PDB file of C-alpha atoms and ligand atoms in Angstrom:
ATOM      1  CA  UNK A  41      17.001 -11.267  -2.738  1.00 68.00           C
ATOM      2  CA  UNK A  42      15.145  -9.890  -5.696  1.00 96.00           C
ATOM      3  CA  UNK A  43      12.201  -7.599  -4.483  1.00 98.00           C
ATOM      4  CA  UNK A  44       8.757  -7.126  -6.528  1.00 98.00           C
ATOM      5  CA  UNK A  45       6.930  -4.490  -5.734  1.00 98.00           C
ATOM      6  CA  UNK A  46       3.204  -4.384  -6.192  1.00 98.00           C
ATOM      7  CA  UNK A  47       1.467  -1.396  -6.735  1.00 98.00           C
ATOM      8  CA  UNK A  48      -2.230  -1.265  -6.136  1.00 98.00           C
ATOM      9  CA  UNK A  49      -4.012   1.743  -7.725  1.00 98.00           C
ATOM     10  CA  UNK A  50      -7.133   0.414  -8.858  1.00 98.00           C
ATOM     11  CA  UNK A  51      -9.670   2.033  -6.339  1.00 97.00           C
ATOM     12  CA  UNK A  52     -12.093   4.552  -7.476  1.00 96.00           C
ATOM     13  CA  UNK A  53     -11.760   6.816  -5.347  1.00 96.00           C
ATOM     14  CA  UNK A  54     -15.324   7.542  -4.053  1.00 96.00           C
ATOM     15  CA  UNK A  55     -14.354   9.335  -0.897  1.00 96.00           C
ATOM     16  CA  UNK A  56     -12.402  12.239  -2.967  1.00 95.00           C
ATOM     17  CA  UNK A  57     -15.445  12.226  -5.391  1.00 93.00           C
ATOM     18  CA  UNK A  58     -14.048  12.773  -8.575  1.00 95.00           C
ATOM     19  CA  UNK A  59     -14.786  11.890 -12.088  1.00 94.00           C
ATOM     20  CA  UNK A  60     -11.546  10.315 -12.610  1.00 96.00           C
ATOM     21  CA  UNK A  61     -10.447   7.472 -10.187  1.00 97.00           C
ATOM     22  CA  UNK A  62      -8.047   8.652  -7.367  1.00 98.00           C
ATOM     23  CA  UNK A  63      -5.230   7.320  -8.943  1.00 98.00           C
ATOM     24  CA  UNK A  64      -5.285   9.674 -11.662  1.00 98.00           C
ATOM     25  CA  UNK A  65      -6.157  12.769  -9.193  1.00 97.00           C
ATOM     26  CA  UNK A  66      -3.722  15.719  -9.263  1.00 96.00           C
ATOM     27  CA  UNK A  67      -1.117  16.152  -6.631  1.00 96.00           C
ATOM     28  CA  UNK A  68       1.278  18.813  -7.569  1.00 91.00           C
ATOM     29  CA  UNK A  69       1.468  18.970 -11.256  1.00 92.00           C
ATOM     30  CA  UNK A  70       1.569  15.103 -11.754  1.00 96.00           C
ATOM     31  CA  UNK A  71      -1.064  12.361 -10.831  1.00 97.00           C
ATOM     32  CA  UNK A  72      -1.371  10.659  -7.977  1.00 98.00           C
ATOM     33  CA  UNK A  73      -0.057   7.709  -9.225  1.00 98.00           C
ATOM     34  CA  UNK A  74       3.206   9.440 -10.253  1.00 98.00           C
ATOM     35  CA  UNK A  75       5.045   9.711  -6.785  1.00 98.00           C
ATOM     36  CA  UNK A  76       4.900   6.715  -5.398  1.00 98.00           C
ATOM     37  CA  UNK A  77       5.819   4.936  -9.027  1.00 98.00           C
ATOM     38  CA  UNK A  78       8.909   7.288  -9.135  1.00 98.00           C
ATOM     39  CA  UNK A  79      10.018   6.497  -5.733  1.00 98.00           C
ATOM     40  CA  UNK A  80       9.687   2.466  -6.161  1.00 98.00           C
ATOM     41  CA  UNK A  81      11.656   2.998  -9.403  1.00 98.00           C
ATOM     42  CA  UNK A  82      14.192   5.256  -7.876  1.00 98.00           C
ATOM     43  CA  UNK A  83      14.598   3.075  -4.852  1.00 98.00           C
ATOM     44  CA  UNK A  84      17.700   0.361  -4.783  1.00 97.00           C
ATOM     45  CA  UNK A  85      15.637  -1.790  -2.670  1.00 98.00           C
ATOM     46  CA  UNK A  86      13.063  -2.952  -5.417  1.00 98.00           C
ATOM     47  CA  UNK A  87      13.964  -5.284  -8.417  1.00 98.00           C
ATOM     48  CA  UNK A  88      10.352  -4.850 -10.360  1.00 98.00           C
ATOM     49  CA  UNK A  89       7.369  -2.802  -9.871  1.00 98.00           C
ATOM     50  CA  UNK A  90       4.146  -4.246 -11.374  1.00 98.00           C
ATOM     51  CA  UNK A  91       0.908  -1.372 -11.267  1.00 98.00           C
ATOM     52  CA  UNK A  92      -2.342  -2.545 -10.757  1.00 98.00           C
ATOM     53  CA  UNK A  93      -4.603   0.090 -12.343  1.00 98.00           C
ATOM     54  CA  UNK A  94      -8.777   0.622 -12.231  1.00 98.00           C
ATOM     55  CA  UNK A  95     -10.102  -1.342 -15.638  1.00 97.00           C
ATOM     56  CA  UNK A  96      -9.901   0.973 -18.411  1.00 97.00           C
ATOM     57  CA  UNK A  97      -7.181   2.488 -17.014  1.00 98.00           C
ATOM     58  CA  UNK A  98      -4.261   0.865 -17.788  1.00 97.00           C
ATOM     59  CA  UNK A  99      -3.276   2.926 -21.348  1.00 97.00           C
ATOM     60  CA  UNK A 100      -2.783   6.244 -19.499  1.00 97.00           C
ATOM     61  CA  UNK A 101      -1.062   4.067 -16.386  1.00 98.00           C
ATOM     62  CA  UNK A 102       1.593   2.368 -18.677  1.00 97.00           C
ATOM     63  CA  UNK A 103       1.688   5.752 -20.537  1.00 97.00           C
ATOM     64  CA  UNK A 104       2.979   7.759 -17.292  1.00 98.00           C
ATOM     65  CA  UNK A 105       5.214   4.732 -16.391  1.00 98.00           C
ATOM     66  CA  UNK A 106       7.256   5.332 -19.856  1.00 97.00           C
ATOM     67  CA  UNK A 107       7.082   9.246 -19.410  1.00 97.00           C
ATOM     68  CA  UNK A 108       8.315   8.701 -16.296  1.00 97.00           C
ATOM     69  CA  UNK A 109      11.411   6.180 -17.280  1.00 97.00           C
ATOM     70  CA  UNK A 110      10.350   3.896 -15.093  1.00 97.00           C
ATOM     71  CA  UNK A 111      12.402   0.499 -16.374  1.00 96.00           C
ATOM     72  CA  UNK A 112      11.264  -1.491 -13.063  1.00 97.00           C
ATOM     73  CA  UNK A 113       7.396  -1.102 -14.142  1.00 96.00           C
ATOM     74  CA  UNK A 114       7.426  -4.709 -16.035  1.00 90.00           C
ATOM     75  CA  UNK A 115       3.409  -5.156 -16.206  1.00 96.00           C
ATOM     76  CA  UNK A 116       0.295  -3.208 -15.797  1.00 98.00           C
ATOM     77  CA  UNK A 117      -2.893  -5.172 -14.827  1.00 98.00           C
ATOM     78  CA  UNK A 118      -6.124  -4.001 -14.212  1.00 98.00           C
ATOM     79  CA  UNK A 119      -7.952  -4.375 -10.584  1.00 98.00           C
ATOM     80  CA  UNK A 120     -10.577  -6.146  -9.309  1.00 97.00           C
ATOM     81  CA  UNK A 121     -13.675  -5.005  -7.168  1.00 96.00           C
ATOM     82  CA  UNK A 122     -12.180  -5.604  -3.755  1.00 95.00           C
ATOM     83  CA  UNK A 123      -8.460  -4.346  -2.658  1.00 96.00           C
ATOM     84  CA  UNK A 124      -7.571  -8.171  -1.579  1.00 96.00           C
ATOM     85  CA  UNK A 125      -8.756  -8.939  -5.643  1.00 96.00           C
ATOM     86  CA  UNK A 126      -6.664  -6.006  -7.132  1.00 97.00           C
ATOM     87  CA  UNK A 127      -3.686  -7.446  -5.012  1.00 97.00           C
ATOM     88  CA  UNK A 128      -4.263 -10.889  -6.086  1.00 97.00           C
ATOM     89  CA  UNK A 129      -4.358  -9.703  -9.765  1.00 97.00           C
ATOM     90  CA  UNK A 130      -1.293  -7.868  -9.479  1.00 98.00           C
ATOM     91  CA  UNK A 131       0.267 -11.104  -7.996  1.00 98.00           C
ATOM     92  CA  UNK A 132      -0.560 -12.871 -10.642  1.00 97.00           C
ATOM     93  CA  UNK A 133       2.595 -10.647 -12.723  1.00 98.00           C
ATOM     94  CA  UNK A 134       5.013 -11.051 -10.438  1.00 98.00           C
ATOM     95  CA  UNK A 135       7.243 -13.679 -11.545  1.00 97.00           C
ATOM     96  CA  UNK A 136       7.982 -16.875 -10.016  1.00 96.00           C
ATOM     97  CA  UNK A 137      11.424 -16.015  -9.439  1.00 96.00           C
ATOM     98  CA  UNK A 138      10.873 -12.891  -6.672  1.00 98.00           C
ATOM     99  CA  UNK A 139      11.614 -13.920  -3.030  1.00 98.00           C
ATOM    100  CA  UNK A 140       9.945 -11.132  -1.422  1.00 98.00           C
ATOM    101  CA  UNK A 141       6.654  -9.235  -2.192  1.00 98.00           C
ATOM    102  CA  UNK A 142       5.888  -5.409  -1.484  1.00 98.00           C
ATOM    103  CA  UNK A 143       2.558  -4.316  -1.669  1.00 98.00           C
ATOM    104  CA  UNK A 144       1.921  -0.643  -1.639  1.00 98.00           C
ATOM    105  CA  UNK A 145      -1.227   1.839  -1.777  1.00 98.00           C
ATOM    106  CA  UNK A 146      -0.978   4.311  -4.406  1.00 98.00           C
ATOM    107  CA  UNK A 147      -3.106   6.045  -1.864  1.00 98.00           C
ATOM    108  CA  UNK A 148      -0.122   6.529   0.317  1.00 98.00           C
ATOM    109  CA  UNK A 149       2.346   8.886  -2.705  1.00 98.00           C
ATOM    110  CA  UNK A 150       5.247   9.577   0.183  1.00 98.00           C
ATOM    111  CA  UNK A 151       7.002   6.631   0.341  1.00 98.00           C
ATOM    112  CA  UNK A 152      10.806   6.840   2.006  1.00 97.00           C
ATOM    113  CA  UNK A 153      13.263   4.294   1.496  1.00 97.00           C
ATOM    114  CA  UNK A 154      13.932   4.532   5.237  1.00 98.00           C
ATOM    115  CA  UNK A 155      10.500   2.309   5.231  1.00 98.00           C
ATOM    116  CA  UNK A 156      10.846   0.247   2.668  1.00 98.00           C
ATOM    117  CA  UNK A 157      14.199  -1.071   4.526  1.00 98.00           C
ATOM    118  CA  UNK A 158      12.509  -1.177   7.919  1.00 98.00           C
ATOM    119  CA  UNK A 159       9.456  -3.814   6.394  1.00 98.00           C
ATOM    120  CA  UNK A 160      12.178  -5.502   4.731  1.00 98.00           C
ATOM    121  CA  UNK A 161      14.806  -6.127   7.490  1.00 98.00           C
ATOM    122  CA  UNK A 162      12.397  -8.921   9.446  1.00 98.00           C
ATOM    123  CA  UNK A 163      12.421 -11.073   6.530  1.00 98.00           C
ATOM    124  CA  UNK A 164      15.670 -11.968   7.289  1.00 97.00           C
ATOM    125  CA  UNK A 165      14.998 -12.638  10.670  1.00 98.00           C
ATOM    126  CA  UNK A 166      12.583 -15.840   9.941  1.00 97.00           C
ATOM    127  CA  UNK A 167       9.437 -13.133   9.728  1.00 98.00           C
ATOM    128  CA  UNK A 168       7.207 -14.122   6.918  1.00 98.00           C
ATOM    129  CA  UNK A 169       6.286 -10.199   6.798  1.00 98.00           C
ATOM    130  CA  UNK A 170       6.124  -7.081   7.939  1.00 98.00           C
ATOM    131  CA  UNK A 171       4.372  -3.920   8.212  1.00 98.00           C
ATOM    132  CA  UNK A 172       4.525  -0.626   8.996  1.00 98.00           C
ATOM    133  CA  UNK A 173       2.622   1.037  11.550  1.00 98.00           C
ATOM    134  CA  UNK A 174       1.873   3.825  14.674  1.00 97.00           C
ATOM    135  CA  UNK A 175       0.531   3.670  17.639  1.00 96.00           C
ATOM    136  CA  UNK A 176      -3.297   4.888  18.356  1.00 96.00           C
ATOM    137  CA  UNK A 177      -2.802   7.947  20.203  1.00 93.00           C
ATOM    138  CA  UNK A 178      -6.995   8.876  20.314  1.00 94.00           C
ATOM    139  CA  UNK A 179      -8.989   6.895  23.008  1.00 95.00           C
ATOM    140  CA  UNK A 180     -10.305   4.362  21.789  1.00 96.00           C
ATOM    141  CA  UNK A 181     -14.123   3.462  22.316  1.00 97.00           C
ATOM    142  CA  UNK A 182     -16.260   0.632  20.749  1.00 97.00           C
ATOM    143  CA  UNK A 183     -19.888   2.095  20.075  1.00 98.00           C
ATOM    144  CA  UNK A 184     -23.464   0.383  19.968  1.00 98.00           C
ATOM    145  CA  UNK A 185     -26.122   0.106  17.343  1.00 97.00           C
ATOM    146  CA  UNK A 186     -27.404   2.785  18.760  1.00 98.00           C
ATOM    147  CA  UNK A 187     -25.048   5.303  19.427  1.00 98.00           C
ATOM    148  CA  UNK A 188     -24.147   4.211  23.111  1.00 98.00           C
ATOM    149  CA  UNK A 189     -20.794   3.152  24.253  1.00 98.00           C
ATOM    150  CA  UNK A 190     -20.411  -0.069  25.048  1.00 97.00           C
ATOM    151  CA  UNK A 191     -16.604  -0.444  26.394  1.00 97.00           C
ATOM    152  CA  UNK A 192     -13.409   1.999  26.429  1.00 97.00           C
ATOM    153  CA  UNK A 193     -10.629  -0.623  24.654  1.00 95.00           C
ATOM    154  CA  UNK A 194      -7.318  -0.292  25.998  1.00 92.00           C
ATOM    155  CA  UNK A 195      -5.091   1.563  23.018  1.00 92.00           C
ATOM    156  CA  UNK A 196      -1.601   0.065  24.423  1.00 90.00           C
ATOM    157  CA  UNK A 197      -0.436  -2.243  22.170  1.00 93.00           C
ATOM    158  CA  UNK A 198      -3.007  -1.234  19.357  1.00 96.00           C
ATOM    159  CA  UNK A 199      -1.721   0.367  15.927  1.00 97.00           C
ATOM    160  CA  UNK A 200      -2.803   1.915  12.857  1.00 97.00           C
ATOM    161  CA  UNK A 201      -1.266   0.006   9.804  1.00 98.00           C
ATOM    162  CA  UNK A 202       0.046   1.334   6.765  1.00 98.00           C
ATOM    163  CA  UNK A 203       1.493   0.172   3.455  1.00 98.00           C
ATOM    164  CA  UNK A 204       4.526  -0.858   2.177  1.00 98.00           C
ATOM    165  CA  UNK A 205       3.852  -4.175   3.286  1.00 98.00           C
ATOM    166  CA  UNK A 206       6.536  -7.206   2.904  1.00 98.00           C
ATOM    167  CA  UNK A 207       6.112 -10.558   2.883  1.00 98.00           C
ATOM    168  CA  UNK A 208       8.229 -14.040   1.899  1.00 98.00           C
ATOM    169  CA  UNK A 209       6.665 -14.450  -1.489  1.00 98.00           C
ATOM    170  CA  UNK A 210       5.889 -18.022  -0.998  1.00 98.00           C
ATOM    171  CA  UNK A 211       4.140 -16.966   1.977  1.00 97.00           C
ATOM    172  CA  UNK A 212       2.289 -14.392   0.418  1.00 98.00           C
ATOM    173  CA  UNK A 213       1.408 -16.511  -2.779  1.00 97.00           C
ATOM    174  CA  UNK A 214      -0.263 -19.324  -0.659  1.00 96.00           C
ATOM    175  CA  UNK A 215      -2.328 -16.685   1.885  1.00 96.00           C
ATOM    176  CA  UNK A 216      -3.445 -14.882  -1.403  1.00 95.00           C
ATOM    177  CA  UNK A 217      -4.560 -18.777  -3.109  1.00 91.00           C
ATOM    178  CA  UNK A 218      -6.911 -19.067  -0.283  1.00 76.00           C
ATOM    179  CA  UNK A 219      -9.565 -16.925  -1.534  1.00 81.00           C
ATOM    180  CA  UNK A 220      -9.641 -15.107   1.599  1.00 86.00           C
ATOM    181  CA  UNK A 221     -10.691 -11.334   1.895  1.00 89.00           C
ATOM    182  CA  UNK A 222      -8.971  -8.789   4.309  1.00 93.00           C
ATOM    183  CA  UNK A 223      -8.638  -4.875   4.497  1.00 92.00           C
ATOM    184  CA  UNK A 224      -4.683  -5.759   4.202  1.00 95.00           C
ATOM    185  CA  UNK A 225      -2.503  -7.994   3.018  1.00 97.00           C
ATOM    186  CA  UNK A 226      -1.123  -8.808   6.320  1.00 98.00           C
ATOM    187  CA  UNK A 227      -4.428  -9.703   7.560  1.00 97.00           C
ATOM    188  CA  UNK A 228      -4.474 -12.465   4.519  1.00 97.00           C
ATOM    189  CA  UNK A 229      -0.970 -13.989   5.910  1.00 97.00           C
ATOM    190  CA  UNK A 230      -1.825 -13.852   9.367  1.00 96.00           C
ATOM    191  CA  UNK A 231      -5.407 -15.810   8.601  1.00 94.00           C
ATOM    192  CA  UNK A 232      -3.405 -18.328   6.969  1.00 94.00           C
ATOM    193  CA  UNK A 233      -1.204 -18.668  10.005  1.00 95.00           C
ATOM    194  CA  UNK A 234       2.035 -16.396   9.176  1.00 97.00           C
ATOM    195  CA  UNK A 235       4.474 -14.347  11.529  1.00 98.00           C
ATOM    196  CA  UNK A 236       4.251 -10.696  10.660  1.00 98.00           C
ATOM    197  CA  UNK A 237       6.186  -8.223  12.384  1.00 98.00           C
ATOM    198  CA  UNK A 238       5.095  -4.367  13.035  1.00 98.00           C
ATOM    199  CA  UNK A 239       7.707  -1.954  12.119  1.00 98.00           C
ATOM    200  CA  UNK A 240       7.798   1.853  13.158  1.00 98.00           C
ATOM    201  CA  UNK A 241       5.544   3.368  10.346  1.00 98.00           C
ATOM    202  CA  UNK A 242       5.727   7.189   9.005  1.00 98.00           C
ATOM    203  CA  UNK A 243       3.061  10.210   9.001  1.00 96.00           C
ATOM    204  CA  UNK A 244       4.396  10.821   6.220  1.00 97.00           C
ATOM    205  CA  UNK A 245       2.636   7.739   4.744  1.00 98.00           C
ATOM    206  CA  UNK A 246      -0.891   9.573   5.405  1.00 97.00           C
ATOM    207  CA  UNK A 247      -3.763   7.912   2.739  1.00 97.00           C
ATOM    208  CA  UNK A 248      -5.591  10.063   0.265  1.00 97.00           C
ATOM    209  CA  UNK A 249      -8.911   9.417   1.426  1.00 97.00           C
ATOM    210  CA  UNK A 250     -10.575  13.033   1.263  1.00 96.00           C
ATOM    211  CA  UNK A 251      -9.431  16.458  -0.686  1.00 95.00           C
ATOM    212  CA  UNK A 252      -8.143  17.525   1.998  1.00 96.00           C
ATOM    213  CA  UNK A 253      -5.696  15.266   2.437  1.00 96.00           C
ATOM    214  CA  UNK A 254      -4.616  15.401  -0.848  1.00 95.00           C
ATOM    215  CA  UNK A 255      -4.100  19.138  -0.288  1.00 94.00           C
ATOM    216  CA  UNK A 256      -2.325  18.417   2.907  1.00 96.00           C
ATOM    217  CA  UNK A 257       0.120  15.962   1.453  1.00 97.00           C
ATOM    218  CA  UNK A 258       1.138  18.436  -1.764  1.00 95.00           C
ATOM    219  CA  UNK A 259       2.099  20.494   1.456  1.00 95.00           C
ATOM    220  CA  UNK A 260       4.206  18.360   2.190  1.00 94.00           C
ATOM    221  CA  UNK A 261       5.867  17.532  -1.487  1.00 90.00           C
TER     222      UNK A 261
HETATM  223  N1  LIG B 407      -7.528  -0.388  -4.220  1.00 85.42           N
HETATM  224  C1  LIG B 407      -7.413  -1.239  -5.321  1.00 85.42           C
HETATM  225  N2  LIG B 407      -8.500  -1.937  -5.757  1.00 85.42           N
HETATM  226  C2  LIG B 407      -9.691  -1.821  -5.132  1.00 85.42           C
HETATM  227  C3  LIG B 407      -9.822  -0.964  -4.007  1.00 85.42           C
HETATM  228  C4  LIG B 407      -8.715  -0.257  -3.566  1.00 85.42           C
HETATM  229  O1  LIG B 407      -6.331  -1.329  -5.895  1.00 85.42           O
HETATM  230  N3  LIG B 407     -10.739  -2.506  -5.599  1.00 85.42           N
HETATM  231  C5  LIG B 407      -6.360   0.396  -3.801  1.00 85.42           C
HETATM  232  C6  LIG B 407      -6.594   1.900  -3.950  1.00 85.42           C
HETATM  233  O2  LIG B 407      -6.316   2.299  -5.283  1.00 85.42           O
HETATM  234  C7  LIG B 407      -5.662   2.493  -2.926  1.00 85.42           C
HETATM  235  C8  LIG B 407      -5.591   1.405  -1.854  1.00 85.42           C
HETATM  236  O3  LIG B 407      -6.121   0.198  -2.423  1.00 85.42           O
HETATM  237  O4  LIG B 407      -4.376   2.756  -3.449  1.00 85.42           O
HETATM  238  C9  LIG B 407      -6.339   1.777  -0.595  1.00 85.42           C
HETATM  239  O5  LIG B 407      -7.725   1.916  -0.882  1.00 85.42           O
HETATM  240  P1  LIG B 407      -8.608   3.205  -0.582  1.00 85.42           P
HETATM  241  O6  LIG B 407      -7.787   4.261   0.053  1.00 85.42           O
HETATM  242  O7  LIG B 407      -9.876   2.760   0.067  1.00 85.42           O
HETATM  243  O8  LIG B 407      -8.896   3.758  -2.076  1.00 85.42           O
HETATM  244  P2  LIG B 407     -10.256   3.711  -2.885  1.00 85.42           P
HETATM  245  O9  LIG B 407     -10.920   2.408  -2.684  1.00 85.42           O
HETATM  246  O10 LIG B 407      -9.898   4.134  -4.266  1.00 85.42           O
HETATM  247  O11 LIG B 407     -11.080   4.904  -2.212  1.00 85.42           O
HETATM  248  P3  LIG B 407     -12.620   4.833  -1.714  1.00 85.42           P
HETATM  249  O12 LIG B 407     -12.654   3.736  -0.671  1.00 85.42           O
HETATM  250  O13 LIG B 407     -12.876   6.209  -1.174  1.00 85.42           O
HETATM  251  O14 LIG B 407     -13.452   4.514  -2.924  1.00 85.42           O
HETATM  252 MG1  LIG B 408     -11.628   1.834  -0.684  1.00 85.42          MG
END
């Protein structure tokens, strides 16, 4: 089974409000970007790793990939406006000959192997993908135009998705041809019809959205 991961990183960053996009933000001494490379590369799971970087930013991305050794990182494209068109340009590198497809947020540095094998195991099983994910623990309450509540929605059964996400690669090439948009890549294979499974997820897997959660997660280096 040979693995590709995809790495998107091509996001600006407009929530954490820095010059620099958010890939390239400091967490610890090294960028963002650097953690979750090194774990891809350092995990026995993944077979290639191509980094989808903002435009203009793929120098100092390839740059960090060599200072970091990292032989998996094959190509370096750069993004698109939307996540779904970052994802689909990374795609685009990932050669014909990968069964299975990992897409990951850079957003989301502390990746475990532990997860990696838990999106990967339904693939096996006749899934076409799978995700990581937790359970909503807040109540839940969809809210009006203007301000009222409108309905309390039931929170069993509802989750908050992460990334790694897996999918069958010719699966995952056909949901992407569509042209469809979605705020993940499962929601692209489950448009276009596809199984996906929801694995136990990690809070470890927190986003960078805001500085404080990059402060929170160098806590946690
Ligand atoms: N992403 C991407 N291309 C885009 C938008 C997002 O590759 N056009 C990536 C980001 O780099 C990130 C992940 O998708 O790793 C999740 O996106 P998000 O957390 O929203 O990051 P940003 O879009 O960079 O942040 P913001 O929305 O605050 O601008
Ligand atoms: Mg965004």
């Amino acid at each position: 089974m040979s693995v590709w991961a995809i790495l998107v990183a091509a996001g600006r960053g407009e929530r954490l409000g820095l010059e620099h996009p958010k890939a390239f933000a400091k967490l610890g001494e090294d960028p963002l970007l650097a953690e979750p490379l090194r774990r891809l590369e350092d995990s026995d799971w993944i077979d290639g790793i191509v980094v989808v970087a903002p435009a203009g930013w793929e120098e100092p991305a390839i740059l960090l990939a060599e200072e970091l050794g990292c032989g998996k990182a094959n190509a370096c494209v750069a993004g698109g406006a939307t996540r779904t068109d970052s994802v689909r340009a990374g795609l685009a590198e990932v050669p014909a000959t990968a069964l299975v497809v990992l897409v990951h947020d850079a957003a989301r540095p502390l990746l475990s192997d532990e997860v990696i094998g838990r999106v990967l195991a339904p693939l096996s099983e006749g899934w076409d993908g799978a995700v990581p994910g937790i359970p909503v623990s807040d109540t839940l309450k969809r809210v009006g135009p203007d301000g009222g509540i409108e309905e309390t929605v039931a929170r069993d059964s509802l989750y908050a998705v992460q990334t790694p996400q897996a999918f069958v690669a010719d699966v995952f090439r056909r949901a992407v041809a569509g042209g469809a948009e979605a705020t993940d890549c499962a929601g692209l294979v489950e448009a276009a019809g596809g199984r996906v499974k929801m694995v136990e997820g990690d809070p470890r897997l927190m986003k960078v959205t805001t500085a404080d959660d990059l402060a929170k997660i160098a806590s946690w280096l």
